[in-house]
Coordinates of C-alpha atoms in Angstrom, one line a residue:
F220 CA -20.9 -16.4 35.7
V221 CA -20.7 -12.6 35.7
A222 CA -22.7 -10.8 38.3
N223 CA -24.4 -7.4 37.5
V224 CA -24.7 -7.9 33.8
Y225 CA -27.9 -6.2 32.3
A226 CA -29.8 -8.0 29.7
E227 CA -29.1 -5.2 27.2
E228 CA -25.4 -6.0 27.4
L229 CA -25.6 -9.7 26.6
P230 CA -25.4 -11.1 23.1
K231 CA -28.7 -11.3 21.4
M232 CA -29.3 -14.9 20.2
F233 CA -31.3 -15.6 17.0
A234 CA -32.5 -19.0 16.0
H235 CA -31.6 -19.8 12.4
R236 CA -34.8 -20.8 10.6
G237 CA -36.4 -21.1 14.1
C238 CA -35.4 -23.4 16.8
W239 CA -35.8 -26.6 15.0
S240 CA -34.9 -30.2 15.1
R241 CA -35.8 -33.6 13.4
I242 CA -39.2 -33.2 15.2
V243 CA -39.8 -29.5 14.9
P244 CA -39.3 -28.5 11.3
E245 CA -37.2 -25.5 10.2
N246 CA -39.1 -22.4 9.3
S247 CA -42.2 -23.7 10.8
I248 CA -44.8 -22.1 13.3
P249 CA -43.8 -24.5 16.1
A250 CA -40.2 -23.4 15.6
V251 CA -41.1 -19.9 16.6
G252 CA -42.7 -20.9 19.9
R253 CA -39.7 -23.3 20.6
A254 CA -37.4 -20.3 20.1
A255 CA -39.3 -18.4 22.7
R256 CA -39.4 -21.1 25.2
H257 CA -35.4 -21.5 24.8
G258 CA -34.8 -17.8 25.4
Y259 CA -34.0 -16.6 21.9
M260 CA -34.6 -13.0 21.1
G261 CA -35.6 -13.6 17.5
I262 CA -35.5 -16.0 14.5
E263 CA -34.1 -15.8 11.0
C264 CA -36.5 -16.9 8.3
D265 CA -36.5 -17.0 4.5
V266 CA -39.3 -15.8 2.2
K267 CA -40.3 -17.1 -1.2
Y268 CA -43.0 -16.4 -3.6
T269 CA -45.4 -19.2 -4.9
K270 CA -46.4 -19.2 -8.5
D271 CA -49.5 -17.1 -7.8
G272 CA -47.5 -14.5 -5.7
K273 CA -48.2 -15.8 -2.0
M274 CA -45.3 -15.2 0.4
V275 CA -44.3 -18.3 2.2
I276 CA -41.5 -19.4 4.5
M277 CA -39.0 -21.7 2.9
H278 CA -35.2 -21.5 2.6
D279 CA -34.6 -23.6 -0.6
R280 CA -35.9 -22.9 -4.0
T281 CA -37.2 -26.3 -3.9
I282 CA -39.4 -28.1 -1.3
N283 CA -37.6 -31.5 -1.7
R284 CA -35.2 -31.3 1.3
T285 CA -37.9 -30.0 3.8
C286 CA -41.2 -31.5 2.7
R287 CA -43.0 -34.8 2.0
N288 CA -46.0 -35.7 0.1
A289 CA -49.2 -34.9 2.2
D290 CA -51.1 -38.0 1.2
N291 CA -48.7 -40.7 2.3
Y292 CA -45.7 -39.0 3.6
S293 CA -43.5 -40.3 0.8
R294 CA -40.4 -38.6 -0.6
I295 CA -41.1 -36.1 -3.4
K296 CA -39.8 -37.3 -6.7
G297 CA -38.1 -34.9 -9.0
K298 CA -37.2 -31.2 -8.2
V299 CA -40.3 -29.2 -7.1
K300 CA -39.7 -25.5 -7.0
V301 CA -41.8 -23.2 -4.7
A302 CA -42.0 -20.7 -7.6
D303 CA -43.8 -23.5 -9.8
L304 CA -46.4 -24.3 -7.4
T305 CA -49.7 -22.3 -6.6
F306 CA -50.3 -21.6 -2.9
N307 CA -53.1 -24.2 -2.8
E308 CA -50.9 -26.8 -4.4
L309 CA -48.2 -26.1 -1.9
R310 CA -50.6 -26.3 1.0
E311 CA -52.7 -29.2 0.0
N312 CA -50.1 -31.6 -1.5
Y313 CA -47.1 -31.2 0.7
V314 CA -46.2 -31.1 4.4
L315 CA -43.1 -30.2 6.4
E316 CA -40.9 -33.2 7.3
S317 CA -40.9 -34.4 11.0
Y318 CA -40.4 -37.6 12.8
N319 CA -43.6 -36.7 14.7
P320 CA -46.8 -36.8 12.7
E321 CA -48.2 -33.9 14.9
Y322 CA -45.6 -31.4 13.3
R323 CA -46.2 -32.6 9.7
T324 CA -47.9 -29.3 8.9
P325 CA -48.1 -27.2 5.8
V326 CA -45.6 -24.6 4.8
P327 CA -46.5 -21.5 6.7
T328 CA -47.3 -18.1 5.1
L329 CA -45.2 -15.1 6.0
E330 CA -48.2 -13.6 7.6
E331 CA -48.8 -16.6 9.8
L332 CA -45.2 -16.7 10.9
L333 CA -45.1 -13.0 11.7
K334 CA -48.3 -13.2 13.7
E335 CA -46.6 -16.1 15.7
C336 CA -43.5 -14.0 16.3
K337 CA -45.8 -11.1 17.7
K338 CA -47.6 -13.6 19.9
H339 CA -44.3 -14.7 21.4
N340 CA -42.6 -11.5 21.4
I341 CA -39.9 -12.8 19.0
V342 CA -38.1 -10.5 16.6
P343 CA -38.3 -11.8 12.9
M344 CA -35.2 -11.4 10.9
L345 CA -36.5 -11.6 7.2
H346 CA -33.8 -13.0 4.8
S347 CA -35.7 -11.6 1.9
K348 CA -35.3 -9.5 -1.2
I349 CA -39.1 -9.1 -1.5
V350 CA -40.1 -5.5 -0.7
E351 CA -43.8 -6.7 -0.2
S352 CA -42.5 -8.9 2.7
Y353 CA -41.1 -5.8 4.3
K354 CA -44.4 -4.0 4.1
L355 CA -46.2 -7.0 5.8
A356 CA -43.6 -7.2 8.4
Q357 CA -43.8 -3.4 9.2
K358 CA -47.7 -3.7 9.3
I359 CA -47.7 -6.6 11.8
M360 CA -44.6 -5.9 13.8
G361 CA -44.0 -2.1 13.6
N362 CA -40.3 -1.4 13.6
N363 CA -39.6 -4.5 15.7
W364 CA -38.2 -6.7 12.9
I365 CA -34.9 -7.0 10.9
C366 CA -34.3 -6.7 7.2
F367 CA -31.5 -9.0 6.1
T368 CA -30.4 -9.0 2.4
N369 CA -27.6 -8.2 0.1
D370 CA -29.9 -6.5 -2.4
L371 CA -29.1 -2.7 -2.5
E372 CA -32.3 -1.6 -4.1
A373 CA -34.2 -3.7 -1.5
V374 CA -32.6 -2.2 1.6
K375 CA -33.2 1.3 0.2
E376 CA -36.9 0.5 -0.3
C377 CA -37.1 -1.0 3.1
R378 CA -35.6 2.2 4.7
K379 CA -38.4 4.2 3.0
I380 CA -41.1 2.4 4.9
S381 CA -39.4 1.2 8.1
K382 CA -37.0 2.3 11.0
C383 CA -36.2 -1.3 11.7
L384 CA -32.7 -2.7 11.9
I385 CA -31.2 -3.3 8.5
L386 CA -28.4 -5.9 8.1
Y387 CA -26.6 -5.6 4.8
S388 CA -25.3 -9.0 3.8
I389 CA -21.8 -8.9 2.4
N390 CA -19.2 -11.2 0.8
P391 CA -15.5 -10.3 -0.1
K392 CA -16.6 -8.8 -3.4
T393 CA -19.3 -6.6 -1.8
A394 CA -17.7 -5.7 1.6
E395 CA -16.5 -2.4 0.4
T396 CA -19.8 -1.2 -0.8
A397 CA -21.1 -1.3 2.8
F398 CA -19.1 1.9 3.5
E399 CA -21.3 3.7 0.9
V400 CA -24.6 1.9 1.6
L401 CA -24.9 2.1 5.4
P402 CA -24.5 5.9 5.6
Q403 CA -27.1 6.4 2.9
L404 CA -29.6 4.2 4.8
G405 CA -29.2 5.9 8.2
G406 CA -30.9 4.7 11.3
K407 CA -30.0 1.2 12.8
V408 CA -27.7 -0.5 10.3
G409 CA -25.1 -3.2 10.3
V410 CA -23.5 -5.8 8.2
S411 CA -23.7 -9.6 8.3
S412 CA -21.5 -12.3 6.8
M413 CA -20.6 -15.8 7.2
Q414 CA -17.3 -15.1 5.3
R415 CA -14.3 -14.2 7.5
E416 CA -12.6 -12.3 4.6
A417 CA -15.6 -10.0 4.2
L418 CA -15.7 -9.1 7.8

Protein backbone atom coordinates (compact mmCIF):
# COMPACT_ATOMS: atom_id res chain seq x y z
CA PHE A 1 0.00 0.00 0.00
CA VAL A 2 1.33 3.42 -0.96
CA ALA A 3 -0.15 6.44 0.79
CA ASN A 4 -0.91 9.75 -0.88
CA VAL A 5 -0.96 8.43 -4.45
CA TYR A 6 -3.28 10.34 -6.74
CA ALA A 7 -5.47 8.37 -9.15
CA GLU A 8 -3.82 10.15 -12.11
CA GLU A 9 -0.51 8.56 -11.16
CA LEU A 10 -1.79 5.00 -11.06
CA PRO A 11 -1.61 2.65 -14.06
CA LYS A 12 -4.72 2.89 -16.20
CA MET A 13 -6.22 -0.56 -16.56
CA PHE A 14 -8.16 -1.57 -19.68
CA ALA A 15 -10.20 -4.75 -20.00
CA HIS A 16 -9.26 -6.68 -23.15
CA ARG A 17 -12.47 -7.18 -25.16
CA GLY A 18 -14.32 -6.02 -22.07
CA CYS A 19 -14.35 -7.75 -18.70
CA TRP A 20 -15.48 -11.20 -19.82
CA SER A 21 -15.69 -14.77 -18.59
CA ARG A 22 -17.40 -18.01 -19.55
CA ILE A 23 -20.63 -16.35 -18.49
CA VAL A 24 -20.18 -12.78 -19.76
CA PRO A 25 -19.12 -12.97 -23.45
CA GLU A 26 -16.14 -11.06 -24.79
CA ASN A 27 -16.89 -7.90 -26.81
CA SER A 28 -20.43 -7.82 -25.42
CA ILE A 29 -22.59 -5.11 -23.88
CA PRO A 30 -22.58 -6.79 -20.42
CA ALA A 31 -18.75 -6.93 -20.57
CA VAL A 32 -18.71 -3.11 -20.57
CA GLY A 33 -20.76 -2.76 -17.38
CA ARG A 34 -18.73 -5.49 -15.72
CA ALA A 35 -15.52 -3.62 -16.57
CA ALA A 36 -16.92 -0.50 -14.91
CA ARG A 37 -17.93 -2.43 -11.78
CA HIS A 38 -14.43 -3.91 -11.50
CA GLY A 39 -12.79 -0.49 -11.73
CA TYR A 40 -11.35 -0.55 -15.23
CA MET A 41 -10.82 2.81 -16.90
CA GLY A 42 -11.69 1.44 -20.34
CA ILE A 43 -12.08 -1.50 -22.64
CA GLU A 44 -10.40 -2.63 -25.84
CA CYS A 45 -12.74 -3.80 -28.58
CA ASP A 46 -12.55 -4.93 -32.18
CA VAL A 47 -14.63 -3.63 -35.09
CA LYS A 48 -15.67 -5.57 -38.20
CA TYR A 49 -17.95 -4.83 -41.15
CA THR A 50 -20.87 -7.10 -42.02
CA LYS A 51 -21.59 -7.88 -45.67
CA ASP A 52 -23.94 -4.90 -45.90
CA GLY A 53 -21.55 -2.47 -44.20
CA LYS A 54 -22.80 -2.44 -40.60
CA MET A 55 -20.07 -2.03 -37.98
CA VAL A 56 -20.22 -4.73 -35.30
CA ILE A 57 -18.02 -5.76 -32.38
CA MET A 58 -16.15 -8.99 -33.10
CA HIS A 59 -12.49 -9.97 -32.69
CA ASP A 60 -12.20 -12.85 -35.15
CA ARG A 61 -12.95 -12.77 -38.85
CA THR A 62 -15.26 -15.71 -38.22
CA ILE A 63 -17.98 -16.04 -35.60
CA ASN A 64 -17.34 -19.73 -34.88
CA ARG A 65 -15.29 -19.32 -31.69
CA THR A 66 -17.56 -16.83 -29.94
CA CYS A 67 -21.07 -17.57 -31.26
CA ARG A 68 -23.64 -20.35 -31.42
CA ASN A 69 -26.76 -20.91 -33.53
CA ALA A 70 -29.60 -18.86 -32.07
CA ASP A 71 -32.41 -21.37 -32.62
CA ASN A 72 -30.98 -24.30 -30.64
CA TYR A 73 -27.64 -23.03 -29.25
CA SER A 74 -25.76 -25.66 -31.27
CA ARG A 75 -22.20 -25.26 -32.54
CA ILE A 76 -21.83 -23.53 -35.91
CA LYS A 77 -20.70 -25.90 -38.66
CA GLY A 78 -18.21 -24.66 -41.21
CA LYS A 79 -16.37 -21.36 -41.10
CA VAL A 80 -18.77 -18.42 -41.04
CA LYS A 81 -17.16 -15.04 -41.70
CA VAL A 82 -18.62 -11.79 -40.37
CA ALA A 83 -18.02 -10.23 -43.79
CA ASP A 84 -20.17 -12.90 -45.48
CA LEU A 85 -23.24 -12.21 -43.32
CA THR A 86 -25.70 -9.37 -43.57
CA PHE A 87 -26.39 -7.57 -40.33
CA ASN A 88 -29.86 -9.14 -40.09
CA GLU A 89 -28.44 -12.63 -40.67
CA LEU A 90 -25.86 -12.10 -37.94
CA ARG A 91 -28.38 -10.75 -35.43
CA GLU A 92 -31.20 -13.18 -36.14
CA ASN A 93 -29.32 -16.45 -36.61
CA TYR A 94 -26.52 -16.29 -34.02
CA VAL A 95 -25.95 -15.43 -30.36
CA LEU A 96 -22.83 -14.95 -28.27
CA GLU A 97 -21.71 -18.03 -26.38
CA SER A 98 -22.34 -18.12 -22.61
CA TYR A 99 -22.92 -20.69 -19.87
CA ASN A 100 -25.85 -18.51 -18.76
CA PRO A 101 -28.78 -18.27 -21.24
CA GLU A 102 -29.40 -14.68 -20.04
CA TYR A 103 -26.15 -13.58 -21.71
CA ARG A 104 -26.71 -15.37 -25.03
CA THR A 105 -27.32 -12.08 -26.79
CA PRO A 106 -26.77 -10.98 -30.40
CA VAL A 107 -23.43 -9.52 -31.50
CA PRO A 108 -23.56 -5.80 -30.62
CA THR A 109 -23.13 -2.96 -33.06
CA LEU A 110 -20.33 -0.47 -32.55
CA GLU A 111 -22.94 2.19 -31.81
CA GLU A 112 -24.54 0.08 -29.07
CA LEU A 113 -21.18 -0.60 -27.45
CA LEU A 114 -20.10 3.05 -27.58
CA LYS A 115 -23.35 4.18 -25.97
CA GLU A 116 -22.82 1.61 -23.21
CA CYS A 117 -19.29 2.95 -22.68
CA LYS A 118 -20.68 6.49 -22.44
CA LYS A 119 -23.29 5.34 -19.93
CA HIS A 120 -20.64 3.78 -17.64
CA ASN A 121 -17.95 6.43 -18.23
CA ILE A 122 -15.71 3.78 -19.81
CA VAL A 123 -13.10 4.76 -22.41
CA PRO A 124 -13.36 2.60 -25.56
CA MET A 125 -10.11 1.64 -27.28
CA LEU A 126 -11.07 0.81 -30.85
CA HIS A 127 -8.81 -1.80 -32.39
CA SER A 128 -9.90 -0.86 -35.87
CA LYS A 129 -8.66 0.26 -39.27
CA ILE A 130 -12.15 1.43 -40.21
CA VAL A 131 -12.23 5.22 -40.47
CA GLU A 132 -16.02 5.22 -40.20
CA SER A 133 -15.65 3.67 -36.74
CA TYR A 134 -13.53 6.66 -35.71
CA LYS A 135 -16.17 9.10 -36.91
CA LEU A 136 -18.85 7.31 -34.89
CA ALA A 137 -16.64 7.16 -31.79
CA GLN A 138 -15.93 10.88 -32.08
CA LYS A 139 -19.65 11.64 -32.46
CA ILE A 140 -20.64 9.64 -29.36
CA MET A 141 -17.56 9.95 -27.11
CA GLY A 142 -16.06 13.29 -28.13
CA ASN A 143 -12.29 12.98 -27.73
CA ASN A 144 -12.68 10.46 -24.88
CA TRP A 145 -11.71 7.34 -26.84
CA ILE A 146 -8.54 5.68 -28.14
CA CYS A 147 -7.62 4.80 -31.72
CA PHE A 148 -5.50 1.63 -31.82
CA THR A 149 -4.18 0.32 -35.14
CA ASN A 150 -1.09 -0.41 -37.22
CA ASP A 151 -2.60 1.22 -40.31
CA LEU A 152 -0.67 4.40 -41.14
CA GLU A 153 -3.32 5.93 -43.36
CA ALA A 154 -6.03 5.18 -40.80
CA VAL A 155 -4.22 6.96 -37.95
CA LYS A 156 -3.63 9.98 -40.18
CA GLU A 157 -7.34 10.10 -41.00
CA CYS A 158 -8.15 9.70 -37.31
CA ARG A 159 -6.09 12.74 -36.37
CA LYS A 160 -7.97 14.85 -38.93
CA ILE A 161 -11.23 14.29 -37.06
CA SER A 162 -10.21 13.74 -33.43
CA LYS A 163 -7.86 14.84 -30.64
CA CYS A 164 -8.19 11.41 -29.01
CA LEU A 165 -5.19 9.36 -27.90
CA ILE A 166 -3.74 7.40 -30.83
CA LEU A 167 -1.79 4.22 -30.09
CA TYR A 168 0.21 3.11 -33.11
CA SER A 169 0.55 -0.67 -33.02
CA ILE A 170 4.09 -1.80 -33.85
CA ASN A 171 5.98 -5.01 -34.48
CA PRO A 172 9.75 -5.54 -34.97
CA LYS A 173 9.44 -4.68 -38.67
CA THR A 174 7.48 -1.45 -38.16
CA ALA A 175 8.93 -0.16 -34.88
CA GLU A 176 11.29 2.29 -36.61
CA THR A 177 8.39 3.91 -38.48
CA ALA A 178 6.95 5.11 -35.17
CA PHE A 179 9.65 7.79 -34.97
CA GLU A 180 8.33 9.24 -38.22
CA VAL A 181 4.62 8.65 -37.68
CA LEU A 182 4.06 9.96 -34.14
CA PRO A 183 5.53 13.47 -34.68
CA GLN A 184 3.41 13.84 -37.82
CA LEU A 185 0.24 13.05 -35.90
CA GLY A 186 0.89 15.37 -33.00
CA GLY A 187 -1.34 15.54 -29.94
CA LYS A 188 -1.67 12.57 -27.61
CA VAL A 189 0.16 9.65 -29.22
CA GLY A 190 1.97 6.49 -28.20
CA VAL A 191 2.92 3.02 -29.31
CA SER A 192 1.58 -0.36 -28.36
CA SER A 193 2.98 -3.82 -28.92
CA MET A 194 2.80 -7.31 -27.48
CA GLN A 195 6.28 -8.03 -28.87
CA ARG A 196 9.25 -7.24 -26.63
CA GLU A 197 11.66 -6.82 -29.57
CA ALA A 198 9.49 -4.06 -31.03
CA LEU A 199 9.35 -2.14 -27.75
